[in-house]
Amino acid sequence: MQIQFASSRPSGDYALVLPAKGCDDKRLDSLTGDAAAARKALERQRFEGKKGTAAETYLAGEDGRRLLVVGIGKGKAEDAEAAGARVSARLMTSGETQAVIDLSDAGFDAEGAARLALGAAMRSWRYDKHRTKIKDKQKVSLQTVTIVGAADGAQDLWEDRYKAVYEGTSLTRELVAEPPNIIYPATFVERVKEWNKGNGLEIEVLGQAEMEKLGMGALLGVAQGSVKEPKLLVMKWNGGKKGDKPTVFIGKGVTFDTGGISLKPGPGMDMMKWDMGGAGAVAGAMHTMAQRKAKANVVGVCGLVENMPDGNAIRPGDVLTTMSGQTVEVLNTDAEGRLVLCDCITWSQKNLNPARMIDLATLTGAMVITFGHEYAGMFSNNDDLADDLLDAGKTSGDLLWRQPLAEAYDRLLDTPIADMKNIGPREAGSITAAQYLQRFVENDTPWAHLDIAGMAWSDKDKTTYGKGATGYGVRLLDAFIAEEVEG
Ligand code: BES
Ligand code: MN
Ligand code: ZN
């Protein structure tokens, strides 16, 4: 779907969209001959102008043109975004090919209008590639959304910032939605390369042999039960001052998590195709950085592996030597994400001199028990970084809630067999996973771990996404860079 800005309504056939604060909104007067009937129709639908709501009618004076009225709530940027999203949700398969959203006198500033465009774009995303038998009536009809009467600067804000955010989110959603026989470590890398041709993002890839030389025994341990070669994907965006230490994003990219020898139960195991949601978010955020030419140095590091049961797979009881030199007793091969991430953290510190590290991972089922699908959990060794991320969560809508780290939790990882074990007791499962990762952070480098287990995928339609891959994390990381590193 294409989004464009125009100074006046075009001629021809389109659905007219008016954001309104209720049935008595003066903006409906612009419908002249149709205004009274439209108001009556909206009243019948109990339209009150609330955030994310919509009502529909037809304009007799304009050959039965469809009129969609969307609520503007309190008129804030997030309300505008919800209104834009509502337009796409309502019209995507409606049969309309063009929608014209008239914002004249609606009261949105440039940020609001650009966020309305973002909402419309985000909610229009679909991935039908593997469906060959969609009925014509179910196919997407909406091709263009034209925004008329937006405040000055809105178009630039869309083109220079939010369009890139939408594109990054789309890459993430695509990677997450693709089935695990299509996206595995090598094809994840290929897909990221295809999306970033010629945009200046520098891509480096380490294969199995290189990682063996570096002693990445934990990541490689997880990968050894799979016939798919593991990859370490490194994406560099040098948009900041030369010599400025980079912000490093690290993503868990388990392209399928069977649990390994500690095999997961059968029902619902297919969901573990999105166990690469952290890596997907990092790849999407890096795409956004490059597409919008962010004025910051940012590096994305993705640990890509598949976790399979096999004659060559790691066993419960195995001891692995991590890249840091620390040894780990693997007591559950299903706690594999932390094994992948710990070597990514060490690799980043040895190679990138990070100003700060932020890792994203669908790490624990316990996180879903804690927050359901509304917040990701955040763990950090640094209060400033934690506060900045909380702020970015609020402005972007990718919400976070901070969780504790403490010595007493760390002790739960001790074992007489090695330097640590890879699981704690059942209690506080998300916290002990974070404590495990913290053991690999050197010299108090500011670090935050985001457990996004409940956020990468949605079982139901929400404001800016349909059922399926959400793209969680891209907007958060983009907002963090914009507000804290560029700003
Ligand atoms: N990928 C899973 C975590 C997960 C579970 C994410 C459900 C989303 C939904 C992770 O690798 C895992 O299996 N974690 C285990 C850890 C346990 C063995 C300590 C878990 O959460 O059960
Ligand atoms: Mn697992
Ligand atoms: Zn996993």
Short mmCIF file of C-alpha atoms and ligand atoms in Angstrom, two decimals:
data_model
loop_
_atom_site.label_atom_id
_atom_site.label_comp_id
_atom_site.label_asym_id
_atom_site.label_seq_id
_atom_site.Cartn_x
_atom_site.Cartn_y
_atom_site.Cartn_z
CA MET A 1 0.00 0.00 0.00
CA GLN A 2 1.25 3.42 -0.92
CA ILE A 3 0.93 6.51 1.24
CA GLN A 4 1.01 9.94 -0.30
CA PHE A 5 0.35 13.51 0.75
CA ALA A 6 -1.63 16.03 -1.33
CA SER A 7 -2.89 19.58 -0.90
CA SER A 8 -6.47 18.88 -1.96
CA ARG A 9 -8.83 15.96 -2.53
CA PRO A 10 -8.19 14.29 -5.89
CA SER A 11 -10.89 13.72 -8.47
CA GLY A 12 -12.25 10.28 -9.23
CA ASP A 13 -13.34 7.37 -7.11
CA TYR A 14 -12.20 6.95 -3.54
CA ALA A 15 -13.45 6.38 -0.03
CA LEU A 16 -13.48 9.59 1.96
CA VAL A 17 -12.12 9.40 5.49
CA LEU A 18 -12.83 12.12 8.01
CA PRO A 19 -11.30 11.98 11.48
CA ALA A 20 -13.84 13.45 13.89
CA LYS A 21 -14.34 13.98 17.62
CA GLY A 22 -18.00 12.95 17.52
CA CYS A 23 -21.25 13.20 15.58
CA ASP A 24 -21.46 16.95 16.14
CA ASP A 25 -17.92 17.62 14.84
CA LYS A 26 -18.07 20.76 12.68
CA ARG A 27 -15.92 19.09 10.08
CA LEU A 28 -18.93 17.06 8.96
CA ASP A 29 -20.49 20.33 7.74
CA SER A 30 -18.08 20.17 4.78
CA LEU A 31 -20.29 17.37 3.46
CA THR A 32 -22.92 20.09 2.76
CA GLY A 33 -25.97 18.27 1.29
CA ASP A 34 -25.05 14.99 2.99
CA ALA A 35 -24.14 16.35 6.42
CA ALA A 36 -27.46 15.81 8.20
CA ALA A 37 -27.96 12.25 6.94
CA ALA A 38 -24.36 11.35 7.73
CA ARG A 39 -24.72 12.62 11.31
CA LYS A 40 -27.87 10.55 11.74
CA ALA A 41 -26.09 7.44 10.42
CA LEU A 42 -23.14 7.97 12.76
CA GLU A 43 -25.45 8.47 15.73
CA ARG A 44 -27.16 5.19 14.91
CA GLN A 45 -23.77 3.49 15.15
CA ARG A 46 -23.17 5.15 18.53
CA PHE A 47 -20.09 6.89 17.16
CA GLU A 48 -18.53 9.07 19.87
CA GLY A 49 -15.15 9.91 18.36
CA LYS A 50 -13.19 7.74 20.78
CA LYS A 51 -9.66 6.61 19.99
CA GLY A 52 -9.52 3.75 17.52
CA THR A 53 -13.26 3.73 16.72
CA ALA A 54 -14.91 4.14 13.34
CA ALA A 55 -18.32 4.37 11.71
CA GLU A 56 -19.31 4.19 8.09
CA THR A 57 -21.96 5.57 5.81
CA TYR A 58 -22.53 6.48 2.17
CA LEU A 59 -22.94 9.89 0.59
CA ALA A 60 -26.05 10.09 -1.58
CA GLY A 61 -24.93 13.45 -2.98
CA GLU A 62 -21.68 11.89 -4.22
CA ASP A 63 -22.94 8.79 -6.04
CA GLY A 64 -22.89 6.70 -2.89
CA ARG A 65 -19.26 7.39 -2.06
CA ARG A 66 -18.19 5.56 1.10
CA LEU A 67 -17.60 7.84 4.07
CA LEU A 68 -15.51 6.46 6.91
CA VAL A 69 -15.41 8.56 10.04
CA VAL A 70 -12.66 7.67 12.51
CA GLY A 71 -12.40 8.84 16.11
CA ILE A 72 -9.61 11.22 17.09
CA GLY A 73 -9.80 10.63 20.83
CA LYS A 74 -7.82 13.29 22.67
CA GLY A 75 -6.07 14.40 19.47
CA LYS A 76 -2.62 13.20 20.57
CA ALA A 77 -0.10 11.54 18.25
CA GLU A 78 -1.02 8.10 19.53
CA ASP A 79 -4.68 8.82 18.84
CA ALA A 80 -3.78 9.86 15.30
CA GLU A 81 -1.81 6.64 14.87
CA ALA A 82 -4.79 4.60 16.06
CA ALA A 83 -7.05 6.48 13.63
CA GLY A 84 -4.73 5.74 10.71
CA ALA A 85 -4.57 2.09 11.73
CA ARG A 86 -8.36 1.92 11.91
CA VAL A 87 -8.61 3.20 8.34
CA SER A 88 -6.43 0.36 7.04
CA ALA A 89 -8.15 -2.27 9.15
CA ARG A 90 -11.56 -1.17 7.82
CA LEU A 91 -10.69 -0.61 4.19
CA MET A 92 -7.93 -3.09 3.33
CA THR A 93 -10.24 -5.69 1.80
CA SER A 94 -13.33 -3.49 1.49
CA GLY A 95 -13.22 -3.28 -2.28
CA GLU A 96 -12.07 0.35 -2.19
CA THR A 97 -8.79 0.90 -4.02
CA GLN A 98 -8.13 4.42 -2.83
CA ALA A 99 -8.76 6.22 0.44
CA VAL A 100 -8.49 9.95 0.96
CA ILE A 101 -8.03 11.01 4.57
CA ASP A 102 -8.91 14.67 4.93
CA LEU A 103 -7.16 16.19 7.93
CA SER A 104 -8.13 19.82 7.23
CA ASP A 105 -9.02 21.46 10.57
CA ALA A 106 -8.76 18.11 12.38
CA GLY A 107 -6.22 19.68 14.74
CA PHE A 108 -3.31 17.29 14.29
CA ASP A 109 0.19 18.76 14.22
CA ALA A 110 2.91 17.42 11.90
CA GLU A 111 3.81 14.64 14.34
CA GLY A 112 0.15 13.62 14.56
CA ALA A 113 -0.34 13.55 10.81
CA ALA A 114 2.87 11.58 10.25
CA ARG A 115 1.90 9.11 12.95
CA LEU A 116 -1.50 8.73 11.30
CA ALA A 117 0.36 7.73 8.14
CA LEU A 118 2.49 5.33 10.18
CA GLY A 119 -0.59 3.75 11.76
CA ALA A 120 -2.20 3.29 8.35
CA ALA A 121 0.95 1.71 6.92
CA MET A 122 1.62 -0.56 9.92
CA ARG A 123 -1.92 -1.92 10.01
CA SER A 124 -1.96 -2.57 6.26
CA TRP A 125 0.89 -5.10 6.44
CA ARG A 126 -0.03 -8.60 5.30
CA TYR A 127 1.98 -11.62 4.28
CA ASP A 128 0.06 -13.84 1.89
CA LYS A 129 3.04 -15.26 0.00
CA HIS A 130 2.30 -18.88 0.83
CA ARG A 131 -1.43 -18.71 0.16
CA THR A 132 -2.28 -19.65 -3.39
CA LYS A 133 -6.05 -19.92 -3.02
CA ILE A 134 -7.24 -16.67 -1.49
CA LYS A 135 -10.69 -15.79 -2.76
CA ASP A 136 -10.88 -12.54 -4.69
CA LYS A 137 -13.09 -11.00 -2.02
CA GLN A 138 -10.47 -11.68 0.64
CA LYS A 139 -7.67 -10.11 -1.32
CA VAL A 140 -6.30 -6.69 -0.48
CA SER A 141 -8.05 -4.01 -2.52
CA LEU A 142 -6.69 -0.80 -1.00
CA GLN A 143 -3.73 0.47 -3.02
CA THR A 144 -3.28 4.10 -2.02
CA VAL A 145 -3.97 6.29 0.96
CA THR A 146 -3.82 9.99 0.22
CA ILE A 147 -3.56 12.35 3.16
CA VAL A 148 -4.97 15.79 2.49
CA GLY A 149 -4.70 18.93 4.62
CA ALA A 150 -1.86 17.71 6.87
CA ALA A 151 0.13 20.26 8.89
CA ASP A 152 3.36 21.60 7.38
CA GLY A 153 6.25 19.24 7.89
CA ALA A 154 4.12 16.11 8.16
CA GLN A 155 5.17 14.77 4.79
CA ASP A 156 8.87 15.26 5.57
CA LEU A 157 8.47 13.58 8.95
CA TRP A 158 6.82 10.63 7.24
CA GLU A 159 9.38 10.39 4.45
CA ASP A 160 12.48 11.05 6.56
CA ARG A 161 11.58 9.08 9.67
CA TYR A 162 8.41 7.06 10.01
CA LYS A 163 8.41 5.47 6.57
CA ALA A 164 11.73 3.90 7.53
CA VAL A 165 10.25 2.75 10.83
CA TYR A 166 7.43 1.09 8.91
CA GLU A 167 9.92 -0.58 6.54
CA GLY A 168 12.02 -1.89 9.42
CA THR A 169 8.93 -3.27 11.13
CA SER A 170 7.91 -4.96 7.90
CA LEU A 171 11.26 -6.72 7.61
CA THR A 172 10.93 -7.93 11.19
CA ARG A 173 7.39 -9.16 10.64
CA GLU A 174 8.37 -10.96 7.47
CA LEU A 175 11.31 -12.73 9.13
CA VAL A 176 9.13 -13.72 12.08
CA ALA A 177 6.15 -14.83 9.98
CA GLU A 178 8.12 -16.99 7.55
CA PRO A 179 8.03 -20.71 8.34
CA PRO A 180 11.14 -22.33 9.82
CA ASN A 181 11.89 -24.37 6.69
CA ILE A 182 12.23 -21.10 4.81
CA ILE A 183 13.94 -18.86 7.36
CA TYR A 184 16.90 -20.58 9.01
CA PRO A 185 20.30 -19.03 9.76
CA ALA A 186 21.63 -18.84 6.17
CA THR A 187 18.34 -17.62 4.66
CA PHE A 188 17.81 -15.12 7.48
CA VAL A 189 21.12 -13.57 6.44
CA GLU A 190 20.18 -13.65 2.73
CA ARG A 191 16.82 -12.00 3.38
CA VAL A 192 18.47 -9.23 5.40
CA LYS A 193 21.00 -8.66 2.60
CA GLU A 194 18.23 -8.45 -0.02
CA TRP A 195 16.40 -5.81 2.00
CA ASN A 196 19.49 -3.67 2.49
CA LYS A 197 21.02 -3.53 -0.97
CA GLY A 198 22.65 -0.18 -1.62
CA ASN A 199 21.45 1.59 1.54
CA GLY A 200 24.88 1.76 3.19
CA LEU A 201 24.34 -0.86 5.88
CA GLU A 202 27.57 -2.86 6.23
CA ILE A 203 26.95 -6.57 6.63
CA GLU A 204 29.45 -9.14 7.89
CA VAL A 205 28.74 -12.81 8.48
CA LEU A 206 30.63 -15.37 10.52
CA GLY A 207 30.08 -19.06 9.76
CA GLN A 208 30.73 -22.15 11.83
CA ALA A 209 34.48 -22.37 11.14
CA GLU A 210 35.12 -18.76 12.16
CA MET A 211 33.07 -19.15 15.31
CA GLU A 212 34.96 -22.33 16.18
CA LYS A 213 38.25 -20.41 15.91
CA LEU A 214 36.88 -17.78 18.26
CA GLY A 215 35.80 -20.42 20.77
CA MET A 216 32.09 -19.63 20.73
CA GLY A 217 31.33 -22.97 22.36
CA ALA A 218 27.95 -22.05 23.81
CA LEU A 219 26.36 -20.80 20.60
CA LEU A 220 27.91 -23.68 18.65
CA GLY A 221 26.75 -26.15 21.28
CA VAL A 222 23.13 -25.20 20.61
CA ALA A 223 23.66 -25.42 16.84
CA GLN A 224 25.34 -28.82 16.81
CA GLY A 225 22.11 -30.82 16.74
CA SER A 226 20.98 -29.12 13.55
CA VAL A 227 22.00 -29.68 9.93
CA LYS A 228 21.63 -25.92 9.41
CA GLU A 229 24.90 -24.05 9.75
CA PRO A 230 24.81 -21.35 12.45
CA LYS A 231 25.61 -17.74 11.53
CA LEU A 232 26.66 -14.66 13.40
CA LEU A 233 25.17 -11.73 11.51
CA VAL A 234 26.75 -8.32 12.10
CA MET A 235 25.11 -5.17 10.66
CA LYS A 236 26.93 -1.85 11.03
CA TRP A 237 25.44 1.59 10.54
CA ASN A 238 28.06 4.35 10.84
CA GLY A 239 25.87 7.44 10.73
CA GLY A 240 27.37 9.16 13.78
CA LYS A 241 30.65 10.90 14.48
CA LYS A 242 33.78 8.96 13.63
CA GLY A 243 35.16 7.42 16.78
CA ASP A 244 31.89 7.61 18.74
CA LYS A 245 31.41 4.26 20.45
CA PRO A 246 28.46 2.40 18.94
CA THR A 247 25.20 1.36 20.54
CA VAL A 248 25.02 -2.40 20.05
CA PHE A 249 21.74 -4.28 19.62
CA ILE A 250 21.99 -8.04 20.14
CA GLY A 251 19.25 -10.46 19.07
CA LYS A 252 18.39 -14.04 19.91
CA GLY A 253 17.87 -15.75 16.58
CA VAL A 254 16.79 -19.32 17.24
CA THR A 255 15.08 -19.96 13.92
CA PHE A 256 13.33 -22.96 15.44
CA ASP A 257 13.38 -24.10 19.07
CA THR A 258 12.34 -27.70 19.57
CA GLY A 259 13.94 -27.64 23.01
CA GLY A 260 16.64 -30.02 21.75
CA ILE A 261 17.08 -33.24 23.76
CA SER A 262 15.00 -31.56 26.52
CA LEU A 263 12.25 -31.71 23.89
CA LYS A 264 9.25 -29.42 24.18
CA PRO A 265 5.73 -30.91 24.26
CA GLY A 266 4.10 -31.29 20.83
CA PRO A 267 1.06 -29.00 21.03
CA GLY A 268 1.94 -25.47 20.01
CA MET A 269 5.53 -26.28 19.15
CA ASP A 270 5.06 -24.58 15.78
CA MET A 271 5.06 -21.28 17.66
CA MET A 272 8.76 -21.70 18.22
CA LYS A 273 9.38 -20.54 14.66
CA TRP A 274 9.23 -17.04 16.13
CA ASP A 275 12.01 -17.77 18.59
CA MET A 276 14.10 -15.55 16.33
CA GLY A 277 11.92 -12.53 17.19
CA GLY A 278 14.78 -10.76 18.99
CA ALA A 279 17.10 -11.14 15.99
CA GLY A 280 14.20 -10.13 13.74
CA ALA A 281 13.71 -6.92 15.75
CA VAL A 282 17.43 -6.14 15.62
CA ALA A 283 17.55 -6.71 11.84
CA GLY A 284 14.44 -4.54 11.40
CA ALA A 285 15.83 -1.76 13.58
CA MET A 286 19.10 -1.78 11.62
CA HIS A 287 17.13 -1.55 8.38
CA THR A 288 15.33 1.48 9.82
CA MET A 289 18.65 3.09 10.86
CA ALA A 290 19.99 2.76 7.32
CA GLN A 291 16.77 3.76 5.53
CA ARG A 292 16.42 6.95 7.54
CA LYS A 293 20.17 7.65 7.69
CA ALA A 294 20.25 7.92 11.46
CA LYS A 295 22.96 10.21 12.84
CA ALA A 296 24.32 7.56 15.16
CA ASN A 297 26.73 4.66 15.22
CA VAL A 298 24.74 1.49 15.72
CA VAL A 299 25.67 -2.16 15.30
CA GLY A 300 23.25 -5.07 15.22
CA VAL A 301 24.49 -8.54 16.15
CA CYS A 302 22.29 -11.60 15.63
CA GLY A 303 23.12 -15.08 16.89
CA LEU A 304 21.38 -17.40 14.42
CA VAL A 305 20.97 -21.11 15.19
CA GLU A 306 18.41 -23.87 15.10
CA ASN A 307 17.83 -25.95 18.27
CA MET A 308 17.16 -29.57 17.29
CA PRO A 309 17.29 -33.02 18.94
CA ASP A 310 19.79 -35.25 17.16
CA GLY A 311 22.47 -37.88 17.68
CA ASN A 312 24.96 -35.04 17.69
CA ALA A 313 22.92 -32.66 19.86
CA ILE A 314 24.14 -31.45 23.25
CA ARG A 315 22.86 -33.47 26.22
CA PRO A 316 21.58 -32.36 29.62
CA GLY A 317 24.74 -32.59 31.73
CA ASP A 318 27.16 -31.47 29.02
CA VAL A 319 29.64 -28.76 29.97
CA LEU A 320 30.32 -26.08 27.33
CA THR A 321 33.10 -23.52 27.25
CA THR A 322 31.82 -20.09 26.25
CA MET A 323 33.79 -17.51 24.28
CA SER A 324 34.43 -15.66 27.56
CA GLY A 325 36.25 -18.73 28.90
CA GLN A 326 33.57 -19.33 31.53
CA THR A 327 32.14 -22.86 31.57
CA VAL A 328 28.44 -23.77 31.65
CA GLU A 329 26.77 -26.97 32.75
CA VAL A 330 23.80 -27.41 30.43
CA LEU A 331 21.06 -28.85 32.61
CA ASN A 332 18.28 -28.15 30.15
CA THR A 333 18.92 -27.92 26.42
CA ASP A 334 15.69 -25.90 26.10
CA ALA A 335 17.36 -22.97 27.92
CA GLU A 336 19.29 -22.37 24.70
CA GLY A 337 18.66 -18.69 24.09
CA ARG A 338 21.01 -17.60 26.87
CA LEU A 339 23.71 -19.92 25.47
CA VAL A 340 23.46 -18.17 22.12
CA LEU A 341 23.30 -14.68 23.60
CA CYS A 342 26.22 -15.04 26.01
CA ASP A 343 28.65 -15.63 23.16
CA CYS A 344 27.12 -12.74 21.18
CA ILE A 345 27.64 -10.46 24.18
CA THR A 346 31.28 -11.54 24.54
CA TRP A 347 31.89 -11.21 20.79
CA SER A 348 30.43 -7.68 20.82
CA GLN A 349 32.60 -6.56 23.73
CA LYS A 350 35.76 -8.01 22.18
CA ASN A 351 35.11 -6.52 18.74
CA LEU A 352 32.93 -3.41 18.92
CA ASN A 353 33.86 -1.38 22.01
CA PRO A 354 30.16 -0.75 22.74
CA ALA A 355 28.92 2.39 24.49
CA ARG A 356 25.96 0.29 25.58
CA MET A 357 24.43 -3.08 24.72
CA ILE A 358 20.73 -3.84 24.42
CA ASP A 359 19.74 -7.45 23.83
CA LEU A 360 16.30 -8.61 22.72
CA ALA A 361 15.17 -12.20 23.11
CA THR A 362 12.11 -14.40 23.29
CA LEU A 363 13.92 -15.87 26.27
CA THR A 364 11.49 -17.30 28.81
CA GLY A 365 7.95 -18.62 28.99
CA ALA A 366 7.93 -17.18 32.51
CA MET A 367 7.92 -13.67 31.02
CA VAL A 368 4.64 -14.44 29.27
CA ILE A 369 3.21 -15.64 32.58
CA THR A 370 4.28 -12.34 34.18
CA PHE A 371 3.07 -9.81 31.61
CA GLY A 372 0.93 -11.63 29.07
CA HIS A 373 1.16 -9.77 25.79
CA GLU A 374 1.20 -6.13 26.92
CA TYR A 375 4.72 -5.41 28.16
CA ALA A 376 8.20 -6.77 27.58
CA GLY A 377 10.36 -7.25 30.66
CA MET A 378 13.53 -5.20 31.00
CA PHE A 379 16.58 -5.99 33.12
CA SER A 380 19.50 -3.60 33.33
CA ASN A 381 22.71 -2.93 35.22
CA ASN A 382 22.36 0.81 34.59
CA ASP A 383 19.55 3.11 35.82
CA ASP A 384 20.07 5.78 33.15
CA LEU A 385 19.89 3.30 30.32
CA ALA A 386 16.84 1.67 31.91
CA ASP A 387 15.03 5.02 32.27
CA ASP A 388 15.86 6.00 28.69
CA LEU A 389 14.46 2.73 27.42
CA LEU A 390 11.31 3.16 29.49
CA ASP A 391 10.86 6.61 27.91
CA ALA A 392 11.40 5.22 24.40
CA GLY A 393 8.82 2.56 25.21
CA LYS A 394 6.26 5.20 26.07
CA THR A 395 6.80 7.39 23.00
CA SER A 396 6.94 4.43 20.62
CA GLY A 397 4.17 2.34 22.14
CA ASP A 398 6.47 -0.71 22.46
CA LEU A 399 5.93 -0.93 26.21
CA LEU A 400 8.45 -2.13 28.79
CA TRP A 401 8.46 -2.76 32.51
CA ARG A 402 11.64 -3.04 34.56
CA GLN A 403 12.37 -6.18 36.56
CA PRO A 404 15.00 -6.72 39.26
CA LEU A 405 18.49 -8.15 39.19
CA ALA A 406 20.13 -9.14 42.50
CA GLU A 407 22.98 -11.16 43.94
CA ALA A 408 20.57 -13.62 45.58
CA TYR A 409 19.15 -14.56 42.16
CA ASP A 410 22.63 -14.87 40.72
CA ARG A 411 23.57 -17.45 43.36
CA LEU A 412 20.81 -19.70 41.99
CA LEU A 413 23.02 -20.40 38.95
CA ASP A 414 25.91 -21.84 40.95
CA THR A 415 26.84 -25.50 40.45
CA PRO A 416 29.74 -27.63 41.71
CA ILE A 417 30.33 -28.98 38.19
CA ALA A 418 31.20 -25.78 36.26
CA ASP A 419 31.29 -21.98 36.59
CA MET A 420 27.50 -21.88 36.27
CA LYS A 421 24.51 -23.89 35.14
CA ASN A 422 22.18 -22.69 32.43
CA ILE A 423 18.98 -22.87 34.50
CA GLY A 424 17.86 -21.90 37.98
CA PRO A 425 14.87 -23.34 39.84
CA ARG A 426 11.34 -22.91 38.44
CA GLU A 427 10.79 -19.74 40.44
CA ALA A 428 11.86 -16.36 39.00
CA GLY A 429 12.72 -18.01 35.69
CA SER A 430 12.97 -14.76 33.73
CA ILE A 431 15.21 -13.18 36.35
CA THR A 432 17.69 -16.06 36.56
CA ALA A 433 17.90 -16.02 32.74
CA ALA A 434 18.83 -12.32 32.93
CA GLN A 435 21.32 -13.03 35.74
CA TYR A 436 22.96 -15.62 33.53
CA LEU A 437 23.44 -13.03 30.76
CA GLN A 438 24.79 -10.46 33.20
CA ARG A 439 27.67 -12.81 34.02
CA PHE A 440 28.98 -12.08 30.52
CA VAL A 441 28.82 -8.27 30.71
CA GLU A 442 32.34 -6.92 31.36
CA ASN A 443 33.47 -3.72 33.08
CA ASP A 444 29.97 -2.55 33.89
CA THR A 445 29.27 -1.67 30.26
CA PRO A 446 25.72 -0.30 30.33
CA TRP A 447 23.53 -3.20 29.32
CA ALA A 448 19.83 -3.95 29.12
CA HIS A 449 18.15 -7.25 28.41
CA LEU A 450 14.62 -7.17 26.97
CA ASP A 451 12.67 -10.40 27.31
CA ILE A 452 10.13 -10.08 24.50
CA ALA A 453 8.72 -13.64 24.71
CA GLY A 454 5.13 -12.37 24.96
CA MET A 455 5.49 -9.64 22.35
CA ALA A 456 6.87 -11.02 19.07
CA TRP A 457 3.63 -12.70 18.04
CA SER A 458 -0.03 -11.89 18.66
CA ASP A 459 -2.96 -14.29 18.69
CA LYS A 460 -5.39 -11.48 17.98
CA ASP A 461 -5.73 -8.25 16.08
CA LYS A 462 -4.47 -5.19 17.94
CA THR A 463 -4.32 -1.49 17.01
CA THR A 464 -1.31 -1.46 14.68
CA TYR A 465 -1.01 -5.14 13.79
CA GLY A 466 -3.19 -8.05 12.88
CA LYS A 467 -2.94 -11.58 14.30
CA GLY A 468 0.62 -12.77 13.70
CA ALA A 469 4.03 -11.13 13.78
CA THR A 470 3.98 -7.77 15.58
CA GLY A 471 7.36 -6.24 14.75
CA TYR A 472 7.81 -5.43 18.44
CA GLY A 473 11.13 -3.76 19.23
CA VAL A 474 11.81 -1.87 16.00
CA ARG A 475 9.94 1.24 17.08
CA LEU A 476 11.40 1.01 20.56
CA LEU A 477 15.00 0.85 19.33
CA ASP A 478 14.36 3.56 16.75
CA ALA A 479 12.89 5.86 19.41
CA PHE A 480 15.79 5.11 21.76
CA ILE A 481 18.34 6.09 19.11
CA ALA A 482 16.35 9.18 18.06
CA GLU A 483 15.79 10.45 21.60
CA GLU A 484 18.95 9.41 23.41
CA VAL A 485 21.74 9.07 20.88
CA GLU A 486 20.84 11.49 18.07
CA GLY A 487 18.70 13.91 20.11
N1 BES B 1 12.07 -19.86 23.45
C1 BES B 1 11.78 -20.33 24.74
C2 BES B 1 10.99 -19.32 25.57
C3 BES B 1 9.55 -19.11 25.16
C4 BES B 1 8.57 -20.00 25.61
C5 BES B 1 9.19 -18.01 24.45
C6 BES B 1 7.26 -19.77 25.26
C7 BES B 1 7.86 -17.80 24.12
C8 BES B 1 6.89 -18.67 24.53
C9 BES B 1 13.08 -20.61 25.49
O1 BES B 1 14.13 -21.06 24.73
C10 BES B 1 12.77 -21.66 26.48
O2 BES B 1 12.47 -22.75 26.08
N2 BES B 1 12.86 -21.32 27.77
C11 BES B 1 12.57 -22.24 28.81
C12 BES B 1 13.62 -22.07 29.87
C13 BES B 1 13.58 -23.13 30.92
C14 BES B 1 14.00 -24.46 30.33
C15 BES B 1 14.52 -22.73 32.03
C16 BES B 1 11.18 -21.91 29.35
O3 BES B 1 10.84 -20.74 29.44
O4 BES B 1 10.45 -22.84 29.64
MN MN B 2 14.10 -23.16 24.47
ZN ZN B 3 14.13 -20.52 22.77
#
